[in-house]
Each structure stands twice: as structure tokens, then as C-alpha cells.
Amino acid sequence: MSDGTATATTDLDLQLERHRVELTGYCYRMLGSSFEAEDAVQDTMVRAWRSYEKFEGRSSLRSWLYRIATNVCLDMLTAGNKRARPMDLTDSTPLARAALSPRPDNTWLEPMPDARVLPTVEDPAEAAVAKESVRLAFMAALQQLPAKQRAVLILREVLAWKASEVAELLGTSVASVNSALQRARATLAERDHSAADAAVSDPLDEEQQKLLERYVAAFEGYDMTALTALLHEDAVMTMPPFDLWLTGPSDITGFMTTLGAACAGSRLVPVAVNGLPGFAQYKPDEETGGFSPWAVQVLEISDGRITGFHCFLDTKRWFPLFGLPLRLPLDGEGEADQVQEGE
């Protein structure tokens, strides 16, 4: 390979990589899966690299990459699988009948670190829209849309593309794009996807920061009285991969002191997840000492209370994704073991 060819290849790699985070965000909104989104972006990059010589420059490189990514996602969605939250699939279960029944991984809407899907932007309004559009409730609402309506809504409402640009990307007419957008908006309007976390500011205001501090103190102290005071009367708790979900402080704290009693004494580490406050939960490990990964928690907040408490339990997948250590030491024991390369 000549120096000139090597330089051109390196330049193309750098150009493609500049778009990775925003493309991952787009594919994540389309697919509802962290790992499928990253696979889709990698496929997009490979296709772009292989066919770059055919790229005629009639559109920007960014638009061309979005066209490839859209086609990759539409192909992946032909199976018809819609990612969901537990409350999208079953009725709330009273604590007295609570049972932990897992469903396959491809059932669930998956969490995603902010850093992997939210590119750095200078416009605060643009940043706020991006964060709102990866929140769990909005993501779940997106999953109810047919694939092409989903693409139109994301491109027009989230990424602020013009109707003509979306029409060109999808190979259709402006009228068709506008019609798809109207239908998508109507479907989303039927779902109250914004209420649960509408009051989460960016960045969190002082009251919200204090709420989170009180939550950490209550959870780590396993103080159910204090936790009850922080939960909205209609608060919801979910625990994918289990389809069980609970409503209300009484059932949530009742679960935590019965089936979830082993979580007493846990430690919480803050994470930025789905545009919302979150924590990595480490549970006491009696065998090895210290603390072992247990869940990635995502919190929804409204009117000074916690309205959603979502625990993603597949730690072998989530903790490496978030770059989290696979063990926390006892206080004073030394540094935590780090994520092993390749896990």
C-alpha cells in the first residue's frame, strides 16, 4: 500500500468515526437495543468504507451515512420485533402475587450510556431535545411506530432534517414524508410518554440533585421509610429481564424487603443513562467480600418525586457497556477491579 493510499484510508476512517456517536444514537432510537445499534453502526461503517469509491458527493457524507444506516436498521426491523418495557406487555402485579418470570433478551428495551449516543453540541436546546429523545418512555413510544414512520419522526423531529432531505434519503415524496410524520405524531400523542420525566432539567437543578442525594442515602441505608417519602404515589418499578412490574411505594418497598432483601447494604455509583439520572448498583458479595454488580438503575423524576425506578439486571452485558468495574472493594481495601478487556 502506497503512502498516499494509506493516508487516504486513514482520512476516510477519521471522517467516518466523527459520525459514530450520532449514528449510534439514531440506530438506538430505531432499534431500541444498545448492542443492535452498535452492530448496525459497525455494519454502516463497513458498507460505507467498501462503497466509498461509488459515493458521488451529490449529498454530504453525513447524509449518505444516514441513508446507509437507515437501510441497515430497516433490514434489521423486518422481523417485526418491538422492544418493550414490562408495563407495555403485562398488567401491574400486586406484591402478594409477585413472581420473577424472565423473558428473552430481545423482548426488552435496553439502556444506553449517554456518551455513546449523545454527541457534544453547543446549542442547549438541541442538547435537551437529544436527551429527551433517548429517555425510556419516549423510546418505548417510538417502538410502537412502523419502521419507516419511526425513521421519519426521528429524522424530522429529533434531528431537524427538512422534509425534502428525508424524502431524498428514503427515496419517496415530500407528501409521503409529511403524511408519515402526521401519523407518527398521532400515535405518540395517544401515549403520555413525556409526563413521567418531564420535570428532569438539564443539568439537574438543586432540588433534583438533593432528591438524588436523599435517594442514595435511603437506598444504601435500606431505609424504607425514607425511600417511601421520595416515591410518587404512582411510582413504577421494573426489573428486566423479568416481566414483573410494581406500582406504588407500598408494593415497591415491600418487594425490596422480601424478594429483594439481598440488596440491603448495596452501593450506588452514578451513571449517565438514557438522558436520565442513573446508578450502577453493587450488591454485597459474601463469598469474596466487597461488592458485585447487580443492576443499572434508571430513575424518572417529576414534581420532586421519583416516578420511575427501572433496574436492568443483566450485569454481564450492562456493566462493561458502561465501562463500570466488575467489583467494588470494601472501604479501604484498595482500587476496584476494572472491566476485563474483551468482556
CSV table of C-alpha atoms in Angstrom, one decimal:
chain,number,residue,atom,x,y,z
A,1,MET,CA,0.0,0.0,0.0
A,2,SER,CA,1.5,3.4,-1.0
A,3,ASP,CA,1.8,6.2,1.5
A,4,GLY,CA,-0.9,8.1,-0.5
A,5,THR,CA,-3.3,5.3,-0.3
A,6,ALA,CA,-2.6,4.7,3.4
A,7,THR,CA,-3.2,8.4,4.1
A,8,ALA,CA,-6.5,8.4,2.2
A,9,THR,CA,-7.6,5.4,4.1
A,10,THR,CA,-6.8,6.9,7.4
A,11,ASP,CA,-8.5,10.2,6.4
A,12,LEU,CA,-11.7,8.2,5.5
A,13,ASP,CA,-11.6,6.3,8.7
A,14,LEU,CA,-11.4,9.6,10.6
A,15,GLN,CA,-14.3,11.1,8.6
A,16,LEU,CA,-16.5,8.1,9.3
A,17,GLU,CA,-15.6,8.0,13.0
A,18,ARG,CA,-16.6,11.6,13.5
A,19,HIS,CA,-20.2,10.4,12.9
A,20,ARG,CA,-20.2,7.3,15.1
A,21,VAL,CA,-21.9,8.7,18.2
A,22,GLU,CA,-24.7,10.5,16.4
A,23,LEU,CA,-25.3,7.4,14.1
A,24,THR,CA,-25.3,5.2,17.2
A,25,GLY,CA,-28.0,7.5,18.7
A,26,TYR,CA,-30.0,7.2,15.5
A,27,CYS,CA,-29.8,3.5,15.3
A,28,TYR,CA,-30.5,3.1,19.0
A,29,ARG,CA,-33.7,5.1,18.6
A,30,MET,CA,-34.7,3.0,15.6
A,31,LEU,CA,-33.9,-0.4,17.2
A,32,GLY,CA,-34.4,0.1,20.9
A,33,SER,CA,-31.3,-2.1,21.6
A,34,SER,CA,-27.9,-0.9,22.7
A,35,PHE,CA,-26.0,-3.8,21.1
A,36,GLU,CA,-28.0,-4.0,17.9
A,37,ALA,CA,-27.5,-0.3,17.5
A,38,GLU,CA,-23.7,-0.6,17.8
A,39,ASP,CA,-23.8,-3.6,15.4
A,40,ALA,CA,-25.9,-1.5,12.9
A,41,VAL,CA,-23.4,1.3,13.0
A,42,GLN,CA,-20.5,-1.0,12.5
A,43,ASP,CA,-22.3,-2.5,9.5
A,44,THR,CA,-22.9,1.0,8.2
A,45,MET,CA,-19.2,1.9,8.6
A,46,VAL,CA,-18.1,-1.2,6.8
A,47,ARG,CA,-20.6,-0.7,3.9
A,48,ALA,CA,-19.5,3.0,3.6
A,49,TRP,CA,-15.8,2.1,3.6
A,50,ARG,CA,-16.4,-0.6,0.9
A,51,SER,CA,-18.5,1.6,-1.4
A,52,TYR,CA,-16.9,4.9,-0.8
A,53,GLU,CA,-15.4,5.0,-4.4
A,54,LYS,CA,-19.1,4.9,-5.6
A,55,PHE,CA,-20.0,7.9,-3.4
A,56,GLU,CA,-20.5,10.7,-5.9
A,57,GLY,CA,-20.8,13.5,-3.4
A,58,ARG,CA,-24.3,14.6,-4.6
A,59,SER,CA,-25.2,14.7,-0.9
A,60,SER,CA,-23.0,15.2,2.2
A,61,LEU,CA,-21.1,12.3,3.7
A,62,ARG,CA,-23.3,12.6,6.7
A,63,SER,CA,-26.5,12.3,4.7
A,64,TRP,CA,-25.0,9.3,2.8
A,65,LEU,CA,-24.1,7.6,6.1
A,66,TYR,CA,-27.6,8.2,7.4
A,67,ARG,CA,-29.1,6.6,4.3
A,68,ILE,CA,-26.9,3.5,4.7
A,69,ALA,CA,-27.8,3.4,8.5
A,70,THR,CA,-31.5,3.7,7.8
A,71,ASN,CA,-31.4,0.8,5.3
A,72,VAL,CA,-29.4,-1.3,7.8
A,73,CYS,CA,-32.0,-0.6,10.5
A,74,LEU,CA,-35.0,-1.2,8.2
A,75,ASP,CA,-33.5,-4.6,7.3
A,76,MET,CA,-33.0,-5.5,11.0
A,77,LEU,CA,-36.6,-4.5,11.7
A,78,THR,CA,-38.2,-6.7,9.1
A,79,ALA,CA,-38.5,-9.4,11.7
A,80,GLY,CA,-41.1,-7.2,13.3
A,81,ASN,CA,-39.8,-7.4,16.9
A,82,LYS,CA,-40.7,-4.4,19.0
A,83,ARG,CA,-38.7,-3.7,22.1
A,84,ALA,CA,-40.8,-3.1,25.2
A,85,ARG,CA,-40.9,-2.2,28.9
A,86,PRO,CA,-42.6,-4.6,31.3
A,87,MET,CA,-45.6,-2.2,31.6
A,88,ASP,CA,-46.1,-2.4,27.8
A,89,LEU,CA,-46.6,-6.2,28.0
A,90,THR,CA,-48.5,-7.0,31.2
A,91,ASP,CA,-50.6,-5.5,33.9
A,92,SER,CA,-49.0,-4.4,37.2
A,93,THR,CA,-48.7,-7.3,39.7
A,94,PRO,CA,-49.7,-6.8,43.4
A,95,LEU,CA,-46.8,-7.7,45.7
A,96,ALA,CA,-48.7,-10.7,47.1
A,97,ARG,CA,-48.6,-12.3,43.6
A,98,ALA,CA,-45.2,-11.2,42.6
A,99,ALA,CA,-43.2,-13.8,40.7
A,100,LEU,CA,-39.9,-13.3,38.8
A,101,SER,CA,-40.5,-14.7,35.3
A,102,PRO,CA,-37.8,-13.8,32.8
A,103,ARG,CA,-38.4,-13.2,29.0
A,104,PRO,CA,-35.8,-13.4,26.3
A,105,ASP,CA,-33.3,-10.6,25.8
A,106,ASN,CA,-34.8,-9.4,22.5
A,107,THR,CA,-38.1,-8.6,24.3
A,108,TRP,CA,-36.7,-5.6,26.2
A,109,LEU,CA,-35.9,-2.0,25.5
A,110,GLU,CA,-32.3,-1.7,26.6
A,111,PRO,CA,-30.5,1.0,28.5
A,112,MET,CA,-27.7,3.0,26.8
A,113,PRO,CA,-24.9,5.2,28.2
A,114,ASP,CA,-25.4,8.9,27.2
A,115,ALA,CA,-21.8,9.1,26.0
A,116,ARG,CA,-22.4,6.5,23.3
A,117,VAL,CA,-25.5,8.2,21.7
A,118,LEU,CA,-25.4,11.9,22.6
A,119,PRO,CA,-22.8,13.9,20.6
A,120,THR,CA,-21.5,17.1,22.1
A,121,VAL,CA,-23.4,20.1,20.8
A,122,GLU,CA,-23.2,23.7,21.7
A,123,ASP,CA,-26.9,24.6,21.4
A,124,PRO,CA,-28.6,23.8,24.8
A,125,ALA,CA,-32.0,23.4,23.1
A,126,GLU,CA,-30.6,20.9,20.7
A,127,ALA,CA,-28.9,19.0,23.5
A,128,ALA,CA,-32.2,18.9,25.5
A,129,VAL,CA,-34.1,17.5,22.6
A,130,ALA,CA,-31.4,14.8,22.1
A,131,LYS,CA,-31.6,13.8,25.7
A,132,GLU,CA,-35.4,13.8,25.8
A,133,SER,CA,-35.4,11.5,22.7
A,134,VAL,CA,-33.5,8.7,24.3
A,135,ARG,CA,-35.5,8.6,27.6
A,136,LEU,CA,-37.1,5.3,28.2
A,137,ALA,CA,-40.7,6.5,27.9
A,138,PHE,CA,-40.1,8.2,24.6
A,139,MET,CA,-38.0,5.2,23.3
A,140,ALA,CA,-40.9,2.9,24.3
A,141,ALA,CA,-43.3,5.1,22.4
A,142,LEU,CA,-41.1,5.0,19.3
A,143,GLN,CA,-41.2,1.2,19.3
A,144,GLN,CA,-45.0,1.4,18.7
A,145,LEU,CA,-44.4,3.0,15.3
A,146,PRO,CA,-43.9,1.2,12.0
A,147,ALA,CA,-40.3,1.2,11.0
A,148,LYS,CA,-40.5,3.9,8.3
A,149,GLN,CA,-42.7,6.2,10.4
A,150,ARG,CA,-40.1,5.8,13.2
A,151,ALA,CA,-37.3,6.9,10.8
A,152,VAL,CA,-39.3,9.9,9.6
A,153,LEU,CA,-40.2,11.0,13.1
A,154,ILE,CA,-36.6,10.7,14.3
A,155,LEU,CA,-35.1,12.5,11.3
A,156,ARG,CA,-37.7,15.3,11.3
A,157,GLU,CA,-38.5,15.9,15.0
A,158,VAL,CA,-35.2,14.8,16.7
A,159,LEU,CA,-32.5,15.6,14.1
A,160,ALA,CA,-34.4,18.5,12.5
A,161,TRP,CA,-34.0,17.4,8.9
A,162,LYS,CA,-36.1,19.0,6.2
A,163,ALA,CA,-38.9,17.0,4.7
A,164,SER,CA,-37.2,17.2,1.3
A,165,GLU,CA,-34.0,15.8,2.8
A,166,VAL,CA,-35.9,12.9,4.4
A,167,ALA,CA,-37.8,12.2,1.2
A,168,GLU,CA,-34.5,12.0,-0.7
A,169,LEU,CA,-33.0,9.7,2.0
A,170,LEU,CA,-36.0,7.4,1.9
A,171,GLY,CA,-36.5,7.6,-1.9
A,172,THR,CA,-40.0,8.9,-1.5
A,173,SER,CA,-42.0,12.1,-1.9
A,174,VAL,CA,-42.3,15.1,0.4
A,175,ALA,CA,-46.0,14.4,0.7
A,176,SER,CA,-45.4,10.9,1.8
A,177,VAL,CA,-42.9,12.1,4.4
A,178,ASN,CA,-45.4,14.6,5.7
A,179,SER,CA,-48.1,12.0,5.9
A,180,ALA,CA,-45.9,9.6,7.7
A,181,LEU,CA,-44.9,12.3,10.2
A,182,GLN,CA,-48.6,13.2,10.9
A,183,ARG,CA,-49.5,9.5,11.5
A,184,ALA,CA,-46.4,9.1,13.8
A,185,ARG,CA,-47.3,12.2,15.8
A,186,ALA,CA,-50.9,11.0,16.2
A,187,THR,CA,-49.7,7.6,17.6
A,188,LEU,CA,-47.3,9.2,20.0
A,189,ALA,CA,-50.0,11.7,21.2
A,190,GLU,CA,-52.1,8.7,22.3
A,191,ARG,CA,-49.2,7.7,24.6
A,192,ASP,CA,-48.4,10.0,27.5
A,193,HIS,CA,-44.7,9.4,27.1
A,194,SER,CA,-43.4,12.7,28.4
A,195,ALA,CA,-45.2,13.1,31.8
A,196,ALA,CA,-43.0,10.7,33.8
A,197,ASP,CA,-39.8,12.6,33.3
A,198,ALA,CA,-41.0,16.0,32.0
A,199,ALA,CA,-39.5,17.8,35.1
A,200,VAL,CA,-36.0,16.5,34.6
A,201,SER,CA,-33.9,19.5,33.8
A,202,ASP,CA,-30.6,19.6,32.0
A,203,PRO,CA,-28.4,19.9,34.0
A,204,LEU,CA,-30.3,18.8,37.1
A,205,ASP,CA,-31.4,21.7,39.3
A,206,GLU,CA,-30.5,21.9,43.0
A,207,GLU,CA,-33.8,20.4,44.1
A,208,GLN,CA,-33.3,17.4,41.8
A,209,GLN,CA,-29.7,16.9,43.0
A,210,LYS,CA,-30.9,16.9,46.6
A,211,LEU,CA,-33.6,14.4,45.7
A,212,LEU,CA,-30.9,12.1,44.3
A,213,GLU,CA,-28.7,12.5,47.3
A,214,ARG,CA,-31.6,11.6,49.6
A,215,TYR,CA,-32.3,8.6,47.3
A,216,VAL,CA,-28.7,7.3,47.5
A,217,ALA,CA,-28.8,7.7,51.3
A,218,ALA,CA,-32.1,5.9,51.6
A,219,PHE,CA,-31.2,3.0,49.2
A,220,GLU,CA,-27.7,2.4,50.6
A,221,GLY,CA,-29.1,2.6,54.1
A,222,TYR,CA,-32.1,0.4,53.0
A,223,ASP,CA,-34.3,2.9,54.9
A,224,MET,CA,-37.8,2.1,53.5
A,225,THR,CA,-39.4,5.0,55.4
A,226,ALA,CA,-37.0,7.4,53.8
A,227,LEU,CA,-37.4,5.8,50.4
A,228,THR,CA,-41.2,5.9,50.7
A,229,ALA,CA,-41.1,9.7,51.2
A,230,LEU,CA,-39.2,10.0,47.9
A,231,LEU,CA,-41.5,7.9,45.7
A,232,HIS,CA,-44.5,9.3,43.9
A,233,GLU,CA,-47.8,7.6,44.8
A,234,ASP,CA,-47.9,6.2,41.3
A,235,ALA,CA,-44.2,5.3,41.1
A,236,VAL,CA,-43.4,2.3,39.0
A,237,MET,CA,-40.6,-0.3,39.5
A,238,THR,CA,-39.4,-2.6,36.6
A,239,MET,CA,-36.7,-5.2,36.5
A,240,PRO,CA,-35.9,-6.6,33.0
A,241,PRO,CA,-35.4,-9.4,32.1
A,242,PHE,CA,-38.3,-10.1,34.4
A,243,ASP,CA,-41.8,-9.1,33.2
A,244,LEU,CA,-42.9,-8.2,36.8
A,245,TRP,CA,-43.6,-4.6,37.5
A,246,LEU,CA,-44.9,-2.9,40.6
A,247,THR,CA,-46.8,0.2,41.3
A,248,GLY,CA,-46.8,2.4,44.4
A,249,PRO,CA,-44.4,2.9,47.3
A,250,SER,CA,-46.0,0.1,49.5
A,251,ASP,CA,-45.5,-2.6,46.9
A,252,ILE,CA,-42.1,-1.3,45.8
A,253,THR,CA,-40.6,-1.2,49.3
A,254,GLY,CA,-42.4,-4.4,50.2
A,255,PHE,CA,-40.7,-6.1,47.4
A,256,MET,CA,-37.3,-4.7,48.4
A,257,THR,CA,-37.7,-6.1,51.9
A,258,THR,CA,-38.8,-9.5,50.8
A,259,LEU,CA,-37.8,-10.9,47.4
A,260,GLY,CA,-35.2,-8.1,47.1
A,261,ALA,CA,-33.9,-8.2,50.6
A,262,ALA,CA,-30.4,-9.3,49.5
A,263,CYS,CA,-29.9,-5.8,48.1
A,264,ALA,CA,-29.6,-4.4,51.6
A,265,GLY,CA,-26.2,-2.8,52.1
A,266,SER,CA,-25.7,-2.1,48.4
A,267,ARG,CA,-23.5,0.7,47.0
A,268,LEU,CA,-24.6,3.1,44.2
A,269,VAL,CA,-22.3,4.6,41.6
A,270,PRO,CA,-23.7,7.5,39.4
A,271,VAL,CA,-24.1,6.8,35.7
A,272,ALA,CA,-25.5,9.0,32.8
A,273,VAL,CA,-28.0,6.7,31.1
A,274,ASN,CA,-30.8,7.4,28.6
A,275,GLY,CA,-30.7,11.2,29.3
A,276,LEU,CA,-31.8,10.5,32.9
A,277,PRO,CA,-30.2,10.1,36.3
A,278,GLY,CA,-29.0,6.6,37.0
A,279,PHE,CA,-26.8,4.5,39.2
A,280,ALA,CA,-24.8,1.3,39.0
A,281,GLN,CA,-25.9,-0.9,41.9
A,282,TYR,CA,-23.4,-3.2,43.5
A,283,LYS,CA,-24.7,-5.8,46.0
A,284,PRO,CA,-22.7,-7.2,48.9
A,285,ASP,CA,-20.8,-10.3,47.9
A,286,GLU,CA,-20.5,-12.6,50.9
A,287,GLU,CA,-18.2,-15.1,49.1
A,288,THR,CA,-15.4,-12.7,48.0
A,289,GLY,CA,-16.1,-9.6,50.2
A,290,GLY,CA,-16.6,-6.3,48.6
A,291,PHE,CA,-19.5,-5.7,46.2
A,292,SER,CA,-20.6,-7.4,42.9
A,293,PRO,CA,-22.6,-5.8,40.0
A,294,TRP,CA,-26.3,-6.2,40.4
A,295,ALA,CA,-28.2,-3.6,38.3
A,296,VAL,CA,-28.1,-0.5,36.3
A,297,GLN,CA,-30.8,1.7,37.7
A,298,VAL,CA,-32.6,4.4,35.7
A,299,LEU,CA,-34.7,7.0,37.6
A,300,GLU,CA,-37.6,9.1,36.3
A,301,ILE,CA,-38.4,12.2,38.3
A,302,SER,CA,-41.4,14.5,38.3
A,303,ASP,CA,-42.7,17.1,40.8
A,304,GLY,CA,-39.9,16.5,43.3
A,305,ARG,CA,-40.6,12.7,43.5
A,306,ILE,CA,-39.3,9.6,41.8
A,307,THR,CA,-41.9,8.3,39.4
A,308,GLY,CA,-39.9,5.5,37.7
A,309,PHE,CA,-37.4,3.1,39.2
A,310,HIS,CA,-36.1,0.8,36.4
A,311,CYS,CA,-33.5,-1.8,37.2
A,312,PHE,CA,-31.7,-3.6,34.4
A,313,LEU,CA,-30.3,-6.8,35.8
A,314,ASP,CA,-28.2,-8.3,33.1
A,315,THR,CA,-24.9,-7.1,34.6
A,316,LYS,CA,-22.6,-9.1,32.4
A,317,ARG,CA,-23.8,-7.1,29.5
A,318,TRP,CA,-24.5,-3.7,31.0
A,319,PHE,CA,-21.5,-3.1,33.3
A,320,PRO,CA,-18.9,-3.5,30.5
A,321,LEU,CA,-21.1,-1.4,28.2
A,322,PHE,CA,-21.0,1.5,30.7
A,323,GLY,CA,-17.3,1.0,31.4
A,324,LEU,CA,-18.0,0.0,35.0
A,325,PRO,CA,-15.7,-2.1,37.3
A,326,LEU,CA,-16.9,-5.6,37.9
A,327,ARG,CA,-16.2,-5.4,41.6
A,328,LEU,CA,-16.2,-2.7,44.2
A,329,PRO,CA,-13.8,-3.2,47.2
A,330,LEU,CA,-14.7,-2.9,50.8
A,331,ASP,CA,-13.9,0.6,52.2
A,332,GLY,CA,-10.2,0.9,52.4
A,333,GLU,CA,-9.5,-2.3,50.5
A,334,GLY,CA,-7.9,-0.6,47.5
A,335,GLU,CA,-8.9,0.1,44.0
A,336,ALA,CA,-11.8,-1.7,42.3
A,337,ASP,CA,-11.0,-4.4,39.8
A,338,GLN,CA,-11.5,-3.0,36.4
A,339,VAL,CA,-13.5,-4.3,33.5
A,340,GLN,CA,-11.5,-7.1,31.8
A,341,GLU,CA,-10.6,-6.3,28.2
A,342,GLY,CA,-13.0,-8.1,25.8
A,343,GLU,CA,-15.8,-8.7,28.3
